Amino acid sequence: MGIINDSHKTDWTDVSQFFPKTVKWLKTYCPLKEYARIRVMILDPDGSSSPHKDYELGQAVCGPINVAVVNPIGAEFVLENGGLVPWKEGEFRSMDLGSNHCIRNVGNESRIHLIITPSKTDWDIDAMKMACKSFVKYQREINDTRRT
């Protein structure tokens, strides 16, 4: 939906006209000013992705921001060295996608997530705080899961 053009200014692609509420939400609530790209990722029931890494050499800092729009019961995200990542609709995370991960949906409805990739120059203070909060929350959830 969003791209950076050659002059490094944010433009919206033609498909953004079909997502007016999403564009408004991004402009209002997302602390990023520029995006490298924004993707709507849909995984239908019985769908899956093979284990893969988004960054072969690992991930230096924070990766894209993943927003759970619809995350039905039965949709699972598994991260190497992190296990099953719990998701609730409306939650967002920035994760190490330089590690192997995979997704499967054994639920009855489609899993829909927004993947927001910031421009390389737009990791401002608010975005970094958001990414750090998501990491701390995830670590607490993992630790709580391991205790039970």
Tab-separated table of C-alpha atoms in Angstrom:
chain	number	residue	atom	x	y	z
A	1	MET	CA	0.000	0.000	0.000
A	2	GLY	CA	2.783	2.441	0.823
A	3	ILE	CA	6.139	2.788	-0.893
A	4	ILE	CA	9.127	5.078	-0.915
A	5	ASN	CA	9.804	6.581	-4.322
A	6	ASP	CA	13.177	7.646	-5.714
A	7	SER	CA	13.058	10.992	-3.911
A	8	HIS	CA	12.463	9.154	-0.590
A	9	LYS	CA	9.039	10.677	-0.063
A	10	THR	CA	6.124	8.542	1.005
A	11	ASP	CA	3.579	7.810	-1.696
A	12	TRP	CA	0.559	5.573	-1.577
A	13	THR	CA	0.050	2.975	-4.280
A	14	ASP	CA	-3.199	2.661	-6.234
A	15	VAL	CA	-4.329	-0.250	-4.062
A	16	SER	CA	-4.496	2.045	-1.001
A	17	GLN	CA	-7.784	3.452	-2.317
A	18	PHE	CA	-9.383	0.105	-1.381
A	19	PHE	CA	-8.174	0.439	2.225
A	20	PRO	CA	-9.276	3.955	3.298
A	21	LYS	CA	-9.765	3.014	6.967
A	22	THR	CA	-6.370	1.315	7.104
A	23	VAL	CA	-4.631	4.324	5.533
A	24	LYS	CA	-6.398	6.642	7.987
A	25	TRP	CA	-5.376	4.398	10.905
A	26	LEU	CA	-1.745	4.345	9.748
A	27	LYS	CA	-1.636	8.127	9.346
A	28	THR	CA	-3.286	8.674	12.743
A	29	TYR	CA	-1.759	6.031	15.016
A	30	CYS	CA	1.452	4.666	13.516
A	31	PRO	CA	4.438	6.682	14.794
A	32	LEU	CA	6.327	6.221	11.537
A	33	LYS	CA	6.498	9.090	9.082
A	34	GLU	CA	7.773	7.082	6.099
A	35	TYR	CA	7.336	3.488	5.042
A	36	ALA	CA	9.508	1.308	2.871
A	37	ARG	CA	6.405	-0.812	2.266
A	38	ILE	CA	3.143	-1.931	3.808
A	39	ARG	CA	1.689	-5.339	3.082
A	40	VAL	CA	-1.619	-6.993	3.871
A	41	MET	CA	-0.840	-10.642	4.563
A	42	ILE	CA	-3.753	-13.074	4.378
A	43	LEU	CA	-3.433	-16.739	5.309
A	44	ASP	CA	-6.583	-18.705	4.580
A	45	PRO	CA	-7.734	-21.703	6.658
A	46	ASP	CA	-5.461	-24.739	6.164
A	47	GLY	CA	-2.764	-22.424	4.771
A	48	SER	CA	0.862	-22.357	5.908
A	49	SER	CA	4.298	-21.035	5.110
A	50	SER	CA	7.426	-23.161	5.099
A	51	PRO	CA	10.082	-22.306	7.692
A	52	HIS	CA	12.113	-19.406	6.321
A	53	LYS	CA	14.211	-16.352	7.205
A	54	ASP	CA	13.306	-12.919	5.880
A	55	TYR	CA	16.932	-11.795	6.320
A	56	GLU	CA	19.560	-14.420	5.534
A	57	LEU	CA	22.341	-12.624	7.420
A	58	GLY	CA	20.250	-12.058	10.527
A	59	GLN	CA	18.500	-8.945	11.656
A	60	ALA	CA	20.561	-6.019	12.889
A	61	VAL	CA	17.972	-3.991	14.799
A	62	CYS	CA	14.201	-4.060	14.586
A	63	GLY	CA	12.288	-5.664	11.792
A	64	PRO	CA	8.947	-4.753	10.299
A	65	ILE	CA	6.021	-4.057	12.592
A	66	ASN	CA	3.476	-6.882	12.471
A	67	VAL	CA	-0.116	-5.895	13.364
A	68	ALA	CA	-2.704	-8.609	14.003
A	69	VAL	CA	-5.917	-7.441	12.324
A	70	VAL	CA	-7.653	-10.837	12.408
A	71	ASN	CA	-5.920	-13.679	14.240
A	72	PRO	CA	-8.383	-16.562	14.620
A	73	ILE	CA	-8.059	-19.476	16.993
A	74	GLY	CA	-5.839	-21.993	15.217
A	75	ALA	CA	-3.524	-19.438	13.593
A	76	GLU	CA	0.015	-20.062	14.827
A	77	PHE	CA	3.286	-18.177	14.392
A	78	VAL	CA	6.380	-20.154	15.405
A	79	LEU	CA	9.746	-18.430	15.829
A	80	GLU	CA	13.056	-20.285	16.164
A	81	ASN	CA	14.425	-19.780	19.682
A	82	GLY	CA	11.112	-18.175	20.622
A	83	GLY	CA	8.567	-20.927	20.199
A	84	LEU	CA	4.898	-20.275	19.627
A	85	VAL	CA	4.280	-16.507	19.537
A	86	PRO	CA	0.876	-15.690	21.073
A	87	TRP	CA	-1.228	-13.168	19.136
A	88	LYS	CA	-4.440	-11.331	19.896
A	89	GLU	CA	-6.243	-9.086	17.448
A	90	GLY	CA	-4.973	-5.521	17.675
A	91	GLU	CA	-1.548	-6.499	19.025
A	92	PHE	CA	1.616	-5.460	17.238
A	93	ARG	CA	5.183	-6.675	17.411
A	94	SER	CA	8.568	-6.168	15.884
A	95	MET	CA	10.350	-9.524	15.842
A	96	ASP	CA	13.642	-11.014	14.757
A	97	LEU	CA	12.661	-12.289	11.326
A	98	GLY	CA	16.315	-13.106	10.637
A	99	SER	CA	15.557	-16.291	12.584
A	100	ASN	CA	13.627	-19.169	11.062
A	101	HIS	CA	9.883	-18.798	11.433
A	102	CYS	CA	6.705	-20.230	9.950
A	103	ILE	CA	2.979	-19.660	10.091
A	104	ARG	CA	0.043	-22.018	9.819
A	105	ASN	CA	-3.669	-21.550	10.073
A	106	VAL	CA	-5.714	-24.543	11.165
A	107	GLY	CA	-8.602	-22.243	12.138
A	108	ASN	CA	-11.885	-21.656	10.343
A	109	GLU	CA	-11.278	-18.090	9.149
A	110	SER	CA	-8.505	-16.193	7.417
A	111	ARG	CA	-5.602	-14.746	9.395
A	112	ILE	CA	-5.004	-11.107	8.356
A	113	HIS	CA	-1.941	-9.135	9.454
A	114	LEU	CA	-0.443	-5.825	8.356
A	115	ILE	CA	3.319	-5.848	7.889
A	116	ILE	CA	4.668	-2.299	8.155
A	117	THR	CA	8.285	-1.870	7.077
A	118	PRO	CA	9.694	1.512	8.074
A	119	SER	CA	12.069	3.403	5.856
A	120	LYS	CA	15.649	2.982	6.995
A	121	THR	CA	15.730	6.569	8.232
A	122	ASP	CA	12.416	6.547	10.070
A	123	TRP	CA	13.104	4.587	13.221
A	124	ASP	CA	12.324	7.658	15.317
A	125	ILE	CA	12.052	7.657	19.113
A	126	ASP	CA	8.320	6.814	19.174
A	127	ALA	CA	8.759	3.884	16.793
A	128	MET	CA	11.723	2.551	18.775
A	129	LYS	CA	9.700	2.786	22.011
A	130	MET	CA	6.874	0.854	20.350
A	131	ALA	CA	9.263	-1.850	19.119
A	132	CYS	CA	10.946	-2.125	22.527
A	133	LYS	CA	7.575	-2.418	24.309
A	134	SER	CA	6.547	-5.227	21.957
A	135	PHE	CA	9.828	-7.067	22.613
A	136	VAL	CA	9.508	-6.718	26.411
A	137	LYS	CA	5.866	-7.875	26.301
A	138	TYR	CA	6.801	-10.895	24.174
A	139	GLN	CA	9.683	-11.827	26.508
A	140	ARG	CA	7.348	-11.674	29.520
A	141	GLU	CA	4.807	-13.896	27.752
A	142	ILE	CA	7.531	-16.406	26.852
A	143	ASN	CA	8.826	-16.454	30.423
A	144	ASP	CA	5.291	-16.892	31.816
A	145	THR	CA	4.668	-19.771	29.400
A	146	ARG	CA	7.901	-21.513	30.432
A	147	ARG	CA	6.954	-21.291	34.130
A	148	THR	CA	3.672	-23.152	33.627
